[in-house]
Coordinates of C-alpha atoms and ligand atoms in Angstrom, one line a residue:
X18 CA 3.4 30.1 -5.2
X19 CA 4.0 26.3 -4.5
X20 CA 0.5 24.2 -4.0
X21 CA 1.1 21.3 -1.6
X22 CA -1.0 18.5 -0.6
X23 CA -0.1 17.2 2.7
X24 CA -1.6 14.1 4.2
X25 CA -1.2 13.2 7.9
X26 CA -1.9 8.9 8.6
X27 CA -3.3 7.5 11.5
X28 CA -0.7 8.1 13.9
X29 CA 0.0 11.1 13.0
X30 CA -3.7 12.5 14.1
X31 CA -4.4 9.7 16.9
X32 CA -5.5 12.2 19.6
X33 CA -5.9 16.1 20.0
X34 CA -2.4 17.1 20.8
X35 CA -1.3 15.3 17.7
X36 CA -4.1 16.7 15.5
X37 CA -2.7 20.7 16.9
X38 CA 0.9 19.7 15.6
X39 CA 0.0 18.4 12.5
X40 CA -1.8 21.7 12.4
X41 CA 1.1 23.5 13.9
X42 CA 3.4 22.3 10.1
X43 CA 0.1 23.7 8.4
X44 CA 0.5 27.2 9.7
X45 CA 4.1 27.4 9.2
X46 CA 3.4 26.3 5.5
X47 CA 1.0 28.6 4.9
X48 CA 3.3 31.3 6.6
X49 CA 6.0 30.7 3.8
X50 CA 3.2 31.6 1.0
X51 CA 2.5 27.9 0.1
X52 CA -1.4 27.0 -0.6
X53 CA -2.2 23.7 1.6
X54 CA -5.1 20.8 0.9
X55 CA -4.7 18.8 4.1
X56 CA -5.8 15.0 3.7
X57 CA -6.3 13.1 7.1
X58 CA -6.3 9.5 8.1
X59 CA -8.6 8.5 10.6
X60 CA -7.3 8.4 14.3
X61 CA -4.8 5.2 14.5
X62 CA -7.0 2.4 15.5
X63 CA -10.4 3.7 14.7
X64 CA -10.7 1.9 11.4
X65 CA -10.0 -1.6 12.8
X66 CA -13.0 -0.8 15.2
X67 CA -14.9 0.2 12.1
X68 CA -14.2 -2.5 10.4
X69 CA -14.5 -5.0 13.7
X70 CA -17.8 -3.2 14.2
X71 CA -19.0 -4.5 10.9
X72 CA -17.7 -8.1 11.5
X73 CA -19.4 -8.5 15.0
X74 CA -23.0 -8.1 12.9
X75 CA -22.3 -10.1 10.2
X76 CA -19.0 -11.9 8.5
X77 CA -21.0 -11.6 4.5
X78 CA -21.9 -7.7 5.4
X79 CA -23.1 -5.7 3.2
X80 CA -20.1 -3.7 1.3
X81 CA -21.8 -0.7 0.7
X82 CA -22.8 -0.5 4.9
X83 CA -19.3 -1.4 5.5
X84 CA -18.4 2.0 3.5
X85 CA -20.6 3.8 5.3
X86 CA -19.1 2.7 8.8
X87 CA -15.6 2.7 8.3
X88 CA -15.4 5.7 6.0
X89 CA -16.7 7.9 9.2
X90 CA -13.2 7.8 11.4
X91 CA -11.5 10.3 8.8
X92 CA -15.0 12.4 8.9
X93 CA -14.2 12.8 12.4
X94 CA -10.6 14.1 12.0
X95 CA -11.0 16.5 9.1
X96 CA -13.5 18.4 11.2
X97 CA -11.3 18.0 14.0
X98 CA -8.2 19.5 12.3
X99 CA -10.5 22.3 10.2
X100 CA -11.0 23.4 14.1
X101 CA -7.3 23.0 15.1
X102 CA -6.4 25.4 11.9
X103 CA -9.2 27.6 12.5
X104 CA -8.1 28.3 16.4
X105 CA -4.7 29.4 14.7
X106 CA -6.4 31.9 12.9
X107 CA -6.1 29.7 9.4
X108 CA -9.3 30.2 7.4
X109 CA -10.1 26.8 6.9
X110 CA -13.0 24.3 5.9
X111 CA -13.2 20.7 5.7
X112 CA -14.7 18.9 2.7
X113 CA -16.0 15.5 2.6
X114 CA -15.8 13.1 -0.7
X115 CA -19.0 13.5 -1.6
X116 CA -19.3 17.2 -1.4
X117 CA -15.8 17.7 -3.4
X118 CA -17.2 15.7 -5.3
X119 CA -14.3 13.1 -5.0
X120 CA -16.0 10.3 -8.0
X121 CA -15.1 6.0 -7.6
X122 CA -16.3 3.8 -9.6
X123 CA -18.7 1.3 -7.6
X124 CA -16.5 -1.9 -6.2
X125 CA -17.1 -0.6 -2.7
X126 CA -14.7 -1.9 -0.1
X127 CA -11.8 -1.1 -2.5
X128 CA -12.8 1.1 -5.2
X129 CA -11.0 3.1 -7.2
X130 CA -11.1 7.5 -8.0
X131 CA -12.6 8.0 -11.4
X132 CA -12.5 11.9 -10.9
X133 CA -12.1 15.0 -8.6
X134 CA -13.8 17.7 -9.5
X135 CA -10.9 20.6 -8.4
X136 CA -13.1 23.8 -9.5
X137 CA -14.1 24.7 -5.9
X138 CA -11.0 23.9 -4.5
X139 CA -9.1 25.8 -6.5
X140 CA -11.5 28.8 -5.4
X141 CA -11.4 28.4 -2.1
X142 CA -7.1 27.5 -2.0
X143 CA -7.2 31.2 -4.3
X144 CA -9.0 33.2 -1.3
X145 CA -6.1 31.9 0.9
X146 CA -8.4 29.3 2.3
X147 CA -6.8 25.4 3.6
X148 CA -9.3 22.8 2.4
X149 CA -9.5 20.0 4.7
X150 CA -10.1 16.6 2.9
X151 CA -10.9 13.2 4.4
X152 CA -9.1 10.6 3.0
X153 CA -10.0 6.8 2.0
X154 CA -13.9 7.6 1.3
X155 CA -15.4 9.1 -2.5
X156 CA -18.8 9.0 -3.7
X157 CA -19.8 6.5 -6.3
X158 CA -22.6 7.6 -9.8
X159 CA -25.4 6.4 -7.3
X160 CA -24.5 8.5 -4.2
X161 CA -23.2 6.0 -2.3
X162 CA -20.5 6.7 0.3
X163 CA -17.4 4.1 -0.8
X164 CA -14.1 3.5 0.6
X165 CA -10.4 3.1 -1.3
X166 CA -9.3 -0.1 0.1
X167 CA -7.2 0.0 3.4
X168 CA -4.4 2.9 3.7
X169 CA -6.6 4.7 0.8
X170 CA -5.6 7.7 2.4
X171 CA -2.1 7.9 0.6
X172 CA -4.2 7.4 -2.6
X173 CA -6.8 10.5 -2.0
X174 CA -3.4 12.4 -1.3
X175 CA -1.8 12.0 -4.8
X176 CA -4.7 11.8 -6.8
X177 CA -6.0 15.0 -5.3
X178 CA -2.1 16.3 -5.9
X179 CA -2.3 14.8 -9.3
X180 CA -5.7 16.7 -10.0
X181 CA -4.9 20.2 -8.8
X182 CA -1.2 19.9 -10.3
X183 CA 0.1 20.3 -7.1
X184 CA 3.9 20.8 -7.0
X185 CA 4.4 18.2 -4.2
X186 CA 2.5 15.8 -2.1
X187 CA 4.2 15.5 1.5
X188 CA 3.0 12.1 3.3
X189 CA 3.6 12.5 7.3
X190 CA 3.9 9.4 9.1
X191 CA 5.6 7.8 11.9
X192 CA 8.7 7.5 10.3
X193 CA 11.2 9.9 8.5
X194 CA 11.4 8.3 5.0
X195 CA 11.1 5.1 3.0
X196 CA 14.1 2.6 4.1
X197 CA 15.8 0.3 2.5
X198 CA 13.7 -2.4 4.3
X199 CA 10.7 -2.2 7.1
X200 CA 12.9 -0.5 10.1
X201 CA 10.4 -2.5 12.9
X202 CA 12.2 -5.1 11.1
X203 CA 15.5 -4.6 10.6
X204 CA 16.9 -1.6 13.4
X205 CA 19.6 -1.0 10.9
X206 CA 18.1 -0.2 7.7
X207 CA 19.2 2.6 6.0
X208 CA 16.8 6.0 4.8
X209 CA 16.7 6.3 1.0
X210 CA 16.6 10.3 0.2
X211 CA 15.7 9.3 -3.6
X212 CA 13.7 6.6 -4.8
X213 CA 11.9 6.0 -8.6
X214 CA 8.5 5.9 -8.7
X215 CA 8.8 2.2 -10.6
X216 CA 10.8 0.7 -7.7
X217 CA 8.6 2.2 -5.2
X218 CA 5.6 0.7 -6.9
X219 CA 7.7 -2.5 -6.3
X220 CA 8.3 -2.3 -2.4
X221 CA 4.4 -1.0 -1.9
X222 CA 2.9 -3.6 -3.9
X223 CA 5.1 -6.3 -2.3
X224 CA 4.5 -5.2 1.1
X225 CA 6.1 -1.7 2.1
X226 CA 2.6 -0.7 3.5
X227 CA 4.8 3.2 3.9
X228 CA 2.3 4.3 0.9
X229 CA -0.5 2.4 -0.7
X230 CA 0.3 0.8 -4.2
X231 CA -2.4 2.9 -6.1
X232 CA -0.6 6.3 -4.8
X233 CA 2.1 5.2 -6.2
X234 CA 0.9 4.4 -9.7
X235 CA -1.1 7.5 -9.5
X236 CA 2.2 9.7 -9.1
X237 CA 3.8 7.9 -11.9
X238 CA 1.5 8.8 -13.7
X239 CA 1.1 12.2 -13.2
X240 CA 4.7 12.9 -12.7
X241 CA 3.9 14.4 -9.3
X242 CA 6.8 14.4 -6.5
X243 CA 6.1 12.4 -3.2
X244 CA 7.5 12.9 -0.3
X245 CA 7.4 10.3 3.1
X246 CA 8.4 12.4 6.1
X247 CA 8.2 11.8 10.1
X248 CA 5.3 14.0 11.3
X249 CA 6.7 13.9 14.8
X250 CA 10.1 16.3 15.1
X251 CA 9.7 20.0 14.1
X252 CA 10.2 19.7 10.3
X253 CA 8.0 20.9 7.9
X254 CA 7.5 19.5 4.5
X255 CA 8.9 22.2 2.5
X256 CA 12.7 21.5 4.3
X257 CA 12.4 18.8 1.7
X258 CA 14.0 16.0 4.6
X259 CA 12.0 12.9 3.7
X260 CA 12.2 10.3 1.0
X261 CA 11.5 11.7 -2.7
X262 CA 9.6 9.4 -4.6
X263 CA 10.2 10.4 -8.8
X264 CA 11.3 9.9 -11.5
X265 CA 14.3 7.4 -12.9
X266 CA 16.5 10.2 -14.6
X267 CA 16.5 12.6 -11.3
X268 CA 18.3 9.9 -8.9
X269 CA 22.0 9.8 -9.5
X270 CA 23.4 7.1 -7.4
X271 CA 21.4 4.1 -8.7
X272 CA 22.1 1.5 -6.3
X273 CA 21.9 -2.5 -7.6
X274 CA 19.9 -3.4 -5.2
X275 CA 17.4 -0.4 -3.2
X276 CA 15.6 -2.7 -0.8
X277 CA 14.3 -5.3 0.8
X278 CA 10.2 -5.6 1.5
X279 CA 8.2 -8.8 2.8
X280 CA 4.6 -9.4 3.0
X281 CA 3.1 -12.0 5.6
X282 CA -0.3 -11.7 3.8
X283 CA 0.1 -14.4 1.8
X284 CA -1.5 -18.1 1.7
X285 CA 0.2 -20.7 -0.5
X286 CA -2.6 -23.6 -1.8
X287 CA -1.5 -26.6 -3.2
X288 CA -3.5 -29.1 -5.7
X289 CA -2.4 -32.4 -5.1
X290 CA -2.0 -34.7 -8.0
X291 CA -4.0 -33.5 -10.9
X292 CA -3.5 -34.7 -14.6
X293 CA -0.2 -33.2 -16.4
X294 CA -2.3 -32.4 -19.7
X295 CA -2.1 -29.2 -21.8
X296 CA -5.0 -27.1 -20.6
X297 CA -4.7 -27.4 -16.7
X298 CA -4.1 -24.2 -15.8
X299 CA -6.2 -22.9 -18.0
X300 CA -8.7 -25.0 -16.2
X301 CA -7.4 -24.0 -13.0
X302 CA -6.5 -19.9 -13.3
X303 CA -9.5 -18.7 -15.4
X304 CA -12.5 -19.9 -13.0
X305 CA -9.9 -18.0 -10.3
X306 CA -9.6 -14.8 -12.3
X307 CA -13.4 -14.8 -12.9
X308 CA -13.8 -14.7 -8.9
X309 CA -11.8 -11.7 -8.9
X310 CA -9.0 -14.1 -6.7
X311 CA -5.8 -12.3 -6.9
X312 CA -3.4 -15.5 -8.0
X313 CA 0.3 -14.2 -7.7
X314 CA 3.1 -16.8 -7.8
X315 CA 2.3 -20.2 -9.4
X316 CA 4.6 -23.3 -9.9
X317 CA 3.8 -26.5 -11.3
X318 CA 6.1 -29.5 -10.0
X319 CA 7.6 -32.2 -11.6
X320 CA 5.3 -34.7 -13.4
X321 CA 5.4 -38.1 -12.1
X322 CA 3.5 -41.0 -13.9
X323 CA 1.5 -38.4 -15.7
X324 CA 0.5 -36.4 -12.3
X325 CA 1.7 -33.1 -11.0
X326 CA 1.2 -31.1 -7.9
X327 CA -0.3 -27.2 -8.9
X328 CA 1.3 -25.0 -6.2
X329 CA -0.1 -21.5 -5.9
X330 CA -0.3 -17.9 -3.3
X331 CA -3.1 -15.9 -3.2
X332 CA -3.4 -13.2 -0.5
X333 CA -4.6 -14.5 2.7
X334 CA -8.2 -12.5 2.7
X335 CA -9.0 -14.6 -0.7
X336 CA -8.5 -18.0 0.4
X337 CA -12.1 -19.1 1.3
X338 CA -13.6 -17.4 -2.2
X339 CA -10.3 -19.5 -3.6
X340 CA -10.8 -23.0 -2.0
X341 CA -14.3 -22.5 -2.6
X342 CA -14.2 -21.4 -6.4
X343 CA -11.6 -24.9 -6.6
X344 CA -14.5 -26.9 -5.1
X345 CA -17.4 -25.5 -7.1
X346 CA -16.3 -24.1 -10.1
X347 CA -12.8 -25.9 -12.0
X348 CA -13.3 -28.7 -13.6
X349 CA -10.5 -30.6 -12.5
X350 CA -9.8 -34.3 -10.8
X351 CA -7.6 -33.8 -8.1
X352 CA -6.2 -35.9 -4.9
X353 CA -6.3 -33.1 -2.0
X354 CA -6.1 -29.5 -1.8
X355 CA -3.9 -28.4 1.2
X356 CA -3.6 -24.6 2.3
X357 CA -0.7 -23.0 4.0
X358 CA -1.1 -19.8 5.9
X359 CA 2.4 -20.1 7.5
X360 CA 3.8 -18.3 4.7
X361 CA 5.6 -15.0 3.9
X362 CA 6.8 -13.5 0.6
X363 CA 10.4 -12.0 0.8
X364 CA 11.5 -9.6 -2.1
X365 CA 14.7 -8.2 -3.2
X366 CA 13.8 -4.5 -5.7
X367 CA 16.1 -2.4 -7.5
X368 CA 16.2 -0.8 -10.7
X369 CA 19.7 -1.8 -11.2
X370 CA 19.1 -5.6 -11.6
X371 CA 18.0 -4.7 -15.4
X372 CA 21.0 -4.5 -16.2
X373 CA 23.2 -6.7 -14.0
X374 CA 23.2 -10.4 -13.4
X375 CA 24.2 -12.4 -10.2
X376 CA 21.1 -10.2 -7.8
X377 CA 19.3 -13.8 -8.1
X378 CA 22.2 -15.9 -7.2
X379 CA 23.3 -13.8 -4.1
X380 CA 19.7 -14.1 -2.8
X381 CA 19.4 -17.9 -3.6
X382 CA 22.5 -18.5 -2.1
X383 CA 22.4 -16.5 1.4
X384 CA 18.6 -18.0 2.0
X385 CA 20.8 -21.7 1.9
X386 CA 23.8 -20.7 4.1
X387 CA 21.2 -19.5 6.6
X388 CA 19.2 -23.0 6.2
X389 CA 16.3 -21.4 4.9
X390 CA 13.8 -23.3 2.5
X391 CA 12.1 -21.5 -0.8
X392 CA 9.0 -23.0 -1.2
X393 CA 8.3 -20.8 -4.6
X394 CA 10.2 -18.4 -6.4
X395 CA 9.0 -15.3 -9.1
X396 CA 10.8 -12.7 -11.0
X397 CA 10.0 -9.5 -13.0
X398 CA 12.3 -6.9 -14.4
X399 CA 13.1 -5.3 -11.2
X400 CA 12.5 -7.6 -8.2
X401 CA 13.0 -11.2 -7.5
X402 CA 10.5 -13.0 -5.1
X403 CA 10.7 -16.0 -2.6
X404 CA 7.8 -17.7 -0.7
X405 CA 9.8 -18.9 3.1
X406 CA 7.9 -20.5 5.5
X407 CA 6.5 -17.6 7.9
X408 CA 8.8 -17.9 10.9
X409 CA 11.9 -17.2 9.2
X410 CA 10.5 -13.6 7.7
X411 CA 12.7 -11.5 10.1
X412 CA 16.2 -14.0 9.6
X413 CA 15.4 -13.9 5.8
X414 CA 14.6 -10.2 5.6
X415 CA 18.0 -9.2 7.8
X416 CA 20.5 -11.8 6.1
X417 CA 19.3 -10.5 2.4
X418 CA 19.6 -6.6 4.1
X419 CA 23.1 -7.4 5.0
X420 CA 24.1 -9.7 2.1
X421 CA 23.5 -6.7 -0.5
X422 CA 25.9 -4.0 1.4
X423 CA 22.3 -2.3 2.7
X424 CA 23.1 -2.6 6.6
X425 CA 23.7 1.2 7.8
X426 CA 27.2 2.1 8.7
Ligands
ADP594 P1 0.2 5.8 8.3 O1 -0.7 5.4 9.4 O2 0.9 7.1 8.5 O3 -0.4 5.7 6.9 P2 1.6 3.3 7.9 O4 1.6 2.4 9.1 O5 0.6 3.0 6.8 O6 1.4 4.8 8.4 O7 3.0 3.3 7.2 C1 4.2 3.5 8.0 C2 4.8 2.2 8.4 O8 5.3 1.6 7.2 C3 6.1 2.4 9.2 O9 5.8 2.5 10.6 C4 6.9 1.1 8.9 O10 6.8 0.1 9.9 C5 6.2 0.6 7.6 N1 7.2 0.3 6.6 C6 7.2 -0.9 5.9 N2 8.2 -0.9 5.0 C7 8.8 0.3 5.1 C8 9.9 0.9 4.5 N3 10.6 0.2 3.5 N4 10.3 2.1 4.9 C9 9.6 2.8 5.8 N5 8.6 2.3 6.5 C10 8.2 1.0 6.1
LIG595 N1 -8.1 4.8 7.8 C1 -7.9 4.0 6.6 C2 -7.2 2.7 7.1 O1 -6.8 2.6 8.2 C3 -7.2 4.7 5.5 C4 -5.9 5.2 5.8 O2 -5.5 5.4 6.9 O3 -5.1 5.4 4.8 O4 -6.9 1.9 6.2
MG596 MG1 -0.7 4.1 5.6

């Protein structure tokens, strides 16, 4: 008997008729034998009014308030859906974080599952029952409601896979797969029916909001199969139509290059003019990582008369704990510090540039014929980054899609 986890996001529960054809795949899932946790987003929308809500009060609220506010719009639609199953004669019963229990440790806001405990689950999935679980919102040692950090609900999803060794976690969204770049973005992008864990981990964490980063890592490590699917045409999850996300050794045509991901949340800060002595970064980055400031690509520019310029991103949420930290905490003489929010982060991933050289050359070289300036550049393994300025995300994005033989046929 196959145990799925299957996760509907915001869109794909954002009013009642929605909510009855998610419920609709459940049924026929559960027809074909298969045991079914369902994890729910809230209703598209609601957790920016949550989180608005919050802001309207107060702009320093209270984290563990926040929790409690935004982590209600997916209480909503697990009853709502437990009722939608229920009326299709599906025993079912919802089951919030705290009652699972569903354990975090205490960063509220953005804090991460320690442990689920599965016993009851497993009980109820036994007696033929579909557990209906809330997603973004666990309980943290002191009782307190938290929250995963924004699109958390992709995270409750695999870990919750991960625990009850599902076979597959099925993530229904409002499109049919992962592509080879954001399709709002590029019309032509092509659907990848394979994808390794490692390079997805790339895409999410450099902007392919399609699953949360932590999901990811938590289905490499567990080894459990993900699968992105539309939740809109009459597919269900066991057709097996979406994107696979596993492991290296199952894909077999590696391609060099798998896509193309960009991230506008990104704020580039500049220290003007500070001394070019060992130790400066030091100076600079530590105080930073102490304030929890998430510093991602750094370059230092050429030293002139014993001066250089310290160029930096940090995501755009972090730049007034950032400037502040600079101004109160490093012990640095400096000339001016000058933020830029008019950035965006373009990224080329694939596996295949492990072994192959030229990927960096081809991106370098098609950002200049299209007149496009890279204000910072990072590599790792598998991806290279550049910092553009903001308004040429989309030319950037296409031209690299096309350059790299990704443009659909
Ligand atoms: P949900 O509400 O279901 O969690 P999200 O909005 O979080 O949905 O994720 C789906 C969106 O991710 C798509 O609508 C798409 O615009 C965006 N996206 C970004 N990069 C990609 C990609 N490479 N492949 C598919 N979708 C992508
Ligand atoms: N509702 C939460 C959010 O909008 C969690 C999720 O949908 O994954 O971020
Ligand atoms: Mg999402």
């Amino acid at each position: 008997m196959t145990l799925i986890v299957a996760k509907f996001g915001g869109t794909s529960v954002a009013d009642i008729a929605r909510i009855e054809r998610a419920a609709e795949k459940i049924v026929k899932e559960t027809e074909q034998g298969n045991k079914v946790v369902v994890v729910v987003s809230a209703m598209s929308g609601v957790t920016n009014q949550l989180v608005d809500y919050c802001g309207q009060i107060s702009s320093m609220y209270d984290v563990r308030e926040y929790d409690t506010v935004v982590s209600s719009g997916e209480q909503i639609t697990s009853g709502l859906m437990a009722l939608a199953l229920q009326k299709r004669g599906v025993t079912a019963r919802s089951w919030l974080g705290w009652q699972i229990p569903i354990k975090t440790n205490a960063i509220h806001g953005k804090a991460r599952i320690e442990s689920i405990d599965t016993d009851e689950l497993h009980k109820r999935l036994n007696a033929g029952e579909v557990a209906v679980v809330p997603g973004f919102q666990g309980v943290t040692a002191l009782n307190r409601i938290s929250t995963l950090g924004r699109g958390g609900s992709d995270t409750t999803a695999v870990a919750l896979a991960a625990a009850l060794q599902a076979d597959r976690c099925d993530i229904y969204t409002d499109v049919d797969g992962v592509y080879t770049a954001d399709p709002r973005i590029v019309p032509n992008a092509r659907k990848i029916n394979k994808i390794a864990y490692e390079e997805m981990l790339e895409l999410a964490s450099l902007g392919s909001k399609v699953l949360q980063t932590r999901s990811v890592e938590m289905g490499a490590k567990s080894g459990v199969p993900i699968q992105v699917l539309s939740s809109f045409g009459d597919e269900i999850g066991s057709a097996l139509k979406g994107t696979l996300v596993t492991t290296e050794d199952k894909i077999v045509e590696q391609e060099l290059v798998s896509g193309i991901a960009h991230s506008r949340d990104e704020a580039k800060i500049t220290v003007v003019k500070v001394k070019d002595v060992p130790g400066v970064a030091a100076r600079l980055f530590d105080p930073l990582a102490e304030a929890s400031v998430n510093v991602d690509m750094i370059v230092q520019n050429i030293s002139a008369e014993g001066f250089t310029d310290m160029t930096f991103t940090v995501p755009r949420g972090e730049v007034e704990l950032a400037v502040k930290t600079i101004k109160e905490n490093v012990d640095l003489q400096y000339n001016d510090l000058i933020v830029d929010n008019n950035v965006a982060k373009i990224s080329v991933v694939g596996i295949g540039m492990k072994s192959h050289a030229g990927v960096a050359n081809k991106m370098f070289k098609t950002l200049a014929e299209k007149n496009i300036n890279i204000l910072v550049i990072s590599t790792s393994e598998i991806k290279i980054s550049v910092l553009v300025e903001d308004d040429y995300t989309e030319l950037a994005v296409r031209s690299l899609h096309a350059a790299y033989g990704l443009d659909a046929a």
